[in-house]
């Protein structure tokens, strides 16, 4: 149990509950300017240290008396960034929670990596916004990608990887989440905005991904993004940064593919279109393969996907905040990720990168879009509580019980 004689000055734990109202399922197509349909309030927060665990109780109220999804993250820098997820936990978190008094969860913080005497650990609990949550922006279905951090690049010893362009492995932290399109932008969506369909010969139809498009066709003057944002003001859709793309693609995984390491390529067929499982050859309708853990389809295979970034042959000097790596003046090449139906299973690796010049069009090059978090209004309710945790020397020898 908790020893009150410990030196508490070196082990302060501040629990901050930030409950963000997610707009409910009745989104309008535009979304911008709509008031949240559900407001969330957390109150009466209490904490009780229990050896290597922390018990948290709270009262939860929602404006419509309906359940709300509660998820949690923690910070080790006093609340500046929330880079860790509360995963080893039981109770009323990481799921839909009904409003009421005495909601409770028990967090095994030691098993989630909080294993040193940290001056201040903050815990953030979000209501209403969870990974993979869907919302429509101007006819484009997007999934919510939460704030957090990940390791970008190839992992040591990764099968069939290369040091060329995939190193060094480095940490990237997103201070806030974002929305990314659930599917690659389709030919029907391109036609609706641009008035033409550049795709031909390699899979044609409204639900097929658009291809034969350049970075300039998307990003340039009178391009897709400019015309879409003019028709649907307030969303600010854009190409993903390369870091956003890989973070969303990995969806919390650290393996070669988002479905696992798959050393013998026995699972690839369930998740991706590639050269080995695509007869007759060509792009296929979006969404036919299984999604990743955050609800995104075809992040590997089908078509390559343009990113905002200029090409750099190494990650040395890359931004660590998830922003696009853009030179001034712009360099000669742009980044594509994800591989395509014309590539082998081995090219579907999450760390795989490619580049061509921005005016280049290809029969296997497409894209998806990002919508900034600011395009979704929310109503926060904040409650704070303070608890004490034992320092490292005590809970390292404490029994590692499951919560």
PDB file of N, CA and C in Angstrom, residues 151-199:
ATOM      1  N   UNK A 151       7.719   6.787 -33.028  1.00  0.00           N
ATOM      2  CA  UNK A 151       9.043   6.699 -33.629  1.00  0.00           C
ATOM      3  C   UNK A 151       8.871   6.601 -35.142  1.00  0.00           C
ATOM      4  N   UNK A 152       9.474   7.535 -35.872  1.00  0.00           N
ATOM      5  CA  UNK A 152       9.342   7.597 -37.325  1.00  0.00           C
ATOM      6  C   UNK A 152      10.602   7.059 -37.988  1.00  0.00           C
ATOM      7  N   UNK A 153      10.424   6.220 -38.998  1.00  0.00           N
ATOM      8  CA  UNK A 153      11.549   5.638 -39.710  1.00  0.00           C
ATOM      9  C   UNK A 153      11.597   4.133 -39.540  1.00  0.00           C
ATOM     10  N   UNK A 154      12.617   3.517 -40.114  1.00  0.00           N
ATOM     11  CA  UNK A 154      12.734   2.063 -39.998  1.00  0.00           C
ATOM     12  C   UNK A 154      13.292   1.691 -38.623  1.00  0.00           C
ATOM     13  N   UNK A 155      12.818   0.557 -38.119  1.00  0.00           N
ATOM     14  CA  UNK A 155      13.269   0.067 -36.822  1.00  0.00           C
ATOM     15  C   UNK A 155      14.517  -0.790 -36.992  1.00  0.00           C
ATOM     16  N   UNK A 156      15.370  -0.865 -35.973  1.00  0.00           N
ATOM     17  CA  UNK A 156      16.609  -1.649 -36.074  1.00  0.00           C
ATOM     18  C   UNK A 156      16.319  -3.090 -36.487  1.00  0.00           C
ATOM     19  N   UNK A 157      17.046  -3.557 -37.491  1.00  0.00           N
ATOM     20  CA  UNK A 157      16.884  -4.928 -37.937  1.00  0.00           C
ATOM     21  C   UNK A 157      15.629  -5.202 -38.726  1.00  0.00           C
ATOM     22  N   UNK A 158      14.916  -4.185 -39.140  1.00  0.00           N
ATOM     23  CA  UNK A 158      13.658  -4.379 -39.856  1.00  0.00           C
ATOM     24  C   UNK A 158      13.892  -5.138 -41.166  1.00  0.00           C
ATOM     25  N   UNK A 159      13.121  -6.175 -41.369  1.00  0.00           N
ATOM     26  CA  UNK A 159      13.263  -7.040 -42.537  1.00  0.00           C
ATOM     27  C   UNK A 159      13.062  -6.259 -43.835  1.00  0.00           C
ATOM     28  N   UNK A 160      14.012  -6.459 -44.782  1.00  0.00           N
ATOM     29  CA  UNK A 160      13.945  -5.873 -46.121  1.00  0.00           C
ATOM     30  C   UNK A 160      13.843  -4.352 -46.100  1.00  0.00           C
ATOM     31  N   UNK A 161      14.412  -3.736 -45.065  1.00  0.00           N
ATOM     32  CA  UNK A 161      14.442  -2.279 -45.003  1.00  0.00           C
ATOM     33  C   UNK A 161      15.792  -1.786 -45.504  1.00  0.00           C
ATOM     34  N   UNK A 162      15.932  -0.473 -45.587  1.00  0.00           N
ATOM     35  CA  UNK A 162      17.163   0.110 -46.085  1.00  0.00           C
ATOM     36  C   UNK A 162      17.498   1.364 -45.288  1.00  0.00           C
ATOM     37  N   UNK A 163      18.778   1.643 -45.172  1.00  0.00           N
ATOM     38  CA  UNK A 163      19.191   2.878 -44.510  1.00  0.00           C
ATOM     39  C   UNK A 163      18.999   4.085 -45.422  1.00  0.00           C
ATOM     40  N   UNK A 164      18.803   3.837 -46.708  1.00  0.00           N
ATOM     41  CA  UNK A 164      18.646   4.927 -47.676  1.00  0.00           C
ATOM     42  C   UNK A 164      17.293   5.612 -47.473  1.00  0.00           C
ATOM     43  N   UNK A 165      17.300   6.786 -46.872  1.00  0.00           N
ATOM     44  CA  UNK A 165      16.080   7.565 -46.726  1.00  0.00           C
ATOM     45  C   UNK A 165      15.185   7.184 -45.568  1.00  0.00           C
ATOM     46  N   UNK A 166      15.524   6.135 -44.809  1.00  0.00           N
ATOM     47  CA  UNK A 166      14.632   5.670 -43.747  1.00  0.00           C
ATOM     48  C   UNK A 166      15.229   5.841 -42.357  1.00  0.00           C
ATOM     49  N   UNK A 167      16.336   6.535 -42.262  1.00  0.00           N
ATOM     50  CA  UNK A 167      17.008   6.761 -40.982  1.00  0.00           C
ATOM     51  C   UNK A 167      17.350   8.242 -40.830  1.00  0.00           C
ATOM     52  N   UNK A 168      17.647   8.655 -39.573  1.00  0.00           N
ATOM     53  CA  UNK A 168      17.590   7.859 -38.340  1.00  0.00           C
ATOM     54  C   UNK A 168      16.165   7.745 -37.800  1.00  0.00           C
ATOM     55  N   UNK A 169      15.927   6.673 -37.073  1.00  0.00           N
ATOM     56  CA  UNK A 169      14.677   6.536 -36.335  1.00  0.00           C
ATOM     57  C   UNK A 169      14.612   7.679 -35.330  1.00  0.00           C
ATOM     58  N   UNK A 170      13.499   8.416 -35.312  1.00  0.00           N
ATOM     59  CA  UNK A 170      13.425   9.598 -34.458  1.00  0.00           C
ATOM     60  C   UNK A 170      12.012   9.783 -33.932  1.00  0.00           C
ATOM     61  N   UNK A 171      11.913  10.450 -32.788  1.00  0.00           N
ATOM     62  CA  UNK A 171      10.613  10.648 -32.155  1.00  0.00           C
ATOM     63  C   UNK A 171       9.952  11.915 -32.678  1.00  0.00           C
ATOM     64  N   UNK A 172       8.670  11.796 -32.962  1.00  0.00           N
ATOM     65  CA  UNK A 172       7.845  12.927 -33.408  1.00  0.00           C
ATOM     66  C   UNK A 172       6.656  13.036 -32.457  1.00  0.00           C
ATOM     67  N   UNK A 173       6.354  14.244 -32.020  1.00  0.00           N
ATOM     68  CA  UNK A 173       5.261  14.476 -31.077  1.00  0.00           C
ATOM     69  C   UNK A 173       4.244  15.433 -31.664  1.00  0.00           C
ATOM     70  N   UNK A 174       2.989  15.037 -31.623  1.00  0.00           N
ATOM     71  CA  UNK A 174       1.884  15.877 -32.071  1.00  0.00           C
ATOM     72  C   UNK A 174       1.176  16.461 -30.851  1.00  0.00           C
ATOM     73  N   UNK A 175       1.218  17.775 -30.726  1.00  0.00           N
ATOM     74  CA  UNK A 175       0.599  18.432 -29.574  1.00  0.00           C
ATOM     75  C   UNK A 175      -0.920  18.376 -29.643  1.00  0.00           C
ATOM     76  N   UNK A 176      -1.465  18.264 -30.850  1.00  0.00           N
ATOM     77  CA  UNK A 176      -2.907  18.122 -31.000  1.00  0.00           C
ATOM     78  C   UNK A 176      -3.208  17.126 -32.110  1.00  0.00           C
ATOM     79  N   UNK A 177      -4.396  16.571 -32.064  1.00  0.00           N
ATOM     80  CA  UNK A 177      -4.796  15.600 -33.062  1.00  0.00           C
ATOM     81  C   UNK A 177      -5.225  16.262 -34.358  1.00  0.00           C
ATOM     82  N   UNK A 178      -5.634  15.446 -35.301  1.00  0.00           N
ATOM     83  CA  UNK A 178      -6.098  15.946 -36.595  1.00  0.00           C
ATOM     84  C   UNK A 178      -7.021  14.912 -37.226  1.00  0.00           C
ATOM     85  N   UNK A 179      -7.706  15.309 -38.266  1.00  0.00           N
ATOM     86  CA  UNK A 179      -8.571  14.428 -39.042  1.00  0.00           C
ATOM     87  C   UNK A 179      -7.864  14.072 -40.342  1.00  0.00           C
ATOM     88  N   UNK A 180      -8.003  12.822 -40.789  1.00  0.00           N
ATOM     89  CA  UNK A 180      -7.446  12.409 -42.069  1.00  0.00           C
ATOM     90  C   UNK A 180      -8.488  11.561 -42.794  1.00  0.00           C
ATOM     91  N   UNK A 181      -8.527  11.668 -44.105  1.00  0.00           N
ATOM     92  CA  UNK A 181      -9.590  10.982 -44.841  1.00  0.00           C
ATOM     93  C   UNK A 181      -9.479   9.467 -44.684  1.00  0.00           C
ATOM     94  N   UNK A 182     -10.611   8.861 -44.457  1.00  0.00           N
ATOM     95  CA  UNK A 182     -10.700   7.426 -44.194  1.00  0.00           C
ATOM     96  C   UNK A 182     -10.253   6.619 -45.403  1.00  0.00           C
ATOM     97  N   UNK A 183     -10.530   7.153 -46.582  1.00  0.00           N
ATOM     98  CA  UNK A 183     -10.183   6.504 -47.837  1.00  0.00           C
ATOM     99  C   UNK A 183      -9.329   7.450 -48.683  1.00  0.00           C
ATOM    100  N   UNK A 184      -8.620   6.887 -49.644  1.00  0.00           N
ATOM    101  CA  UNK A 184      -7.968   7.729 -50.636  1.00  0.00           C
ATOM    102  C   UNK A 184      -9.032   8.516 -51.400  1.00  0.00           C
ATOM    103  N   UNK A 185      -8.692   9.745 -51.796  1.00  0.00           N
ATOM    104  CA  UNK A 185      -9.651  10.568 -52.529  1.00  0.00           C
ATOM    105  C   UNK A 185     -10.041   9.833 -53.809  1.00  0.00           C
ATOM    106  N   UNK A 186     -11.333   9.748 -54.040  1.00  0.00           N
ATOM    107  CA  UNK A 186     -11.830   8.943 -55.154  1.00  0.00           C
ATOM    108  C   UNK A 186     -11.980   9.767 -56.430  1.00  0.00           C
ATOM    109  N   UNK A 187     -12.162   9.036 -57.520  1.00  0.00           N
ATOM    110  CA  UNK A 187     -12.396   9.693 -58.807  1.00  0.00           C
ATOM    111  C   UNK A 187     -13.694  10.495 -58.784  1.00  0.00           C
ATOM    112  N   UNK A 188     -14.707   9.988 -58.089  1.00  0.00           N
ATOM    113  CA  UNK A 188     -15.955  10.732 -57.976  1.00  0.00           C
ATOM    114  C   UNK A 188     -15.778  12.036 -57.227  1.00  0.00           C
ATOM    115  N   UNK A 189     -14.985  12.012 -56.148  1.00  0.00           N
ATOM    116  CA  UNK A 189     -14.731  13.245 -55.392  1.00  0.00           C
ATOM    117  C   UNK A 189     -13.904  14.230 -56.213  1.00  0.00           C
ATOM    118  N   UNK A 190     -12.928  13.738 -56.937  1.00  0.00           N
ATOM    119  CA  UNK A 190     -12.133  14.619 -57.805  1.00  0.00           C
ATOM    120  C   UNK A 190     -13.008  15.243 -58.885  1.00  0.00           C
ATOM    121  N   UNK A 191     -13.840  14.434 -59.502  1.00  0.00           N
ATOM    122  CA  UNK A 191     -14.730  14.923 -60.565  1.00  0.00           C
ATOM    123  C   UNK A 191     -15.650  16.013 -60.030  1.00  0.00           C
ATOM    124  N   UNK A 192     -16.183  15.839 -58.822  1.00  0.00           N
ATOM    125  CA  UNK A 192     -17.106  16.818 -58.250  1.00  0.00           C
ATOM    126  C   UNK A 192     -16.435  18.168 -58.026  1.00  0.00           C
ATOM    127  N   UNK A 193     -15.152  18.173 -57.738  1.00  0.00           N
ATOM    128  CA  UNK A 193     -14.431  19.417 -57.456  1.00  0.00           C
ATOM    129  C   UNK A 193     -13.795  20.002 -58.711  1.00  0.00           C
ATOM    130  N   UNK A 194     -13.177  19.144 -59.523  1.00  0.00           N
ATOM    131  CA  UNK A 194     -12.364  19.607 -60.647  1.00  0.00           C
ATOM    132  C   UNK A 194     -13.086  19.557 -61.987  1.00  0.00           C
ATOM    133  N   UNK A 195     -14.190  18.812 -62.068  1.00  0.00           N
ATOM    134  CA  UNK A 195     -14.937  18.744 -63.319  1.00  0.00           C
ATOM    135  C   UNK A 195     -14.344  17.813 -64.352  1.00  0.00           C
ATOM    136  N   UNK A 196     -13.381  16.969 -63.961  1.00  0.00           N
ATOM    137  CA  UNK A 196     -12.797  16.011 -64.897  1.00  0.00           C
ATOM    138  C   UNK A 196     -12.320  14.796 -64.132  1.00  0.00           C
ATOM    139  N   UNK A 197     -12.033  13.720 -64.846  1.00  0.00           N
ATOM    140  CA  UNK A 197     -11.484  12.515 -64.243  1.00  0.00           C
ATOM    141  C   UNK A 197     -10.235  12.110 -65.015  1.00  0.00           C
ATOM    142  N   UNK A 198      -9.045  12.341 -64.433  1.00  0.00           N
ATOM    143  CA  UNK A 198      -7.804  12.033 -65.143  1.00  0.00           C
ATOM    144  C   UNK A 198      -7.471  10.546 -65.191  1.00  0.00           C
ATOM    145  N   UNK A 199      -8.167   9.729 -64.404  1.00  0.00           N
ATOM    146  CA  UNK A 199      -7.861   8.304 -64.353  1.00  0.00           C
ATOM    147  C   UNK A 199      -8.319   7.601 -65.622  1.00  0.00           C
TER     148      UNK A 199
END
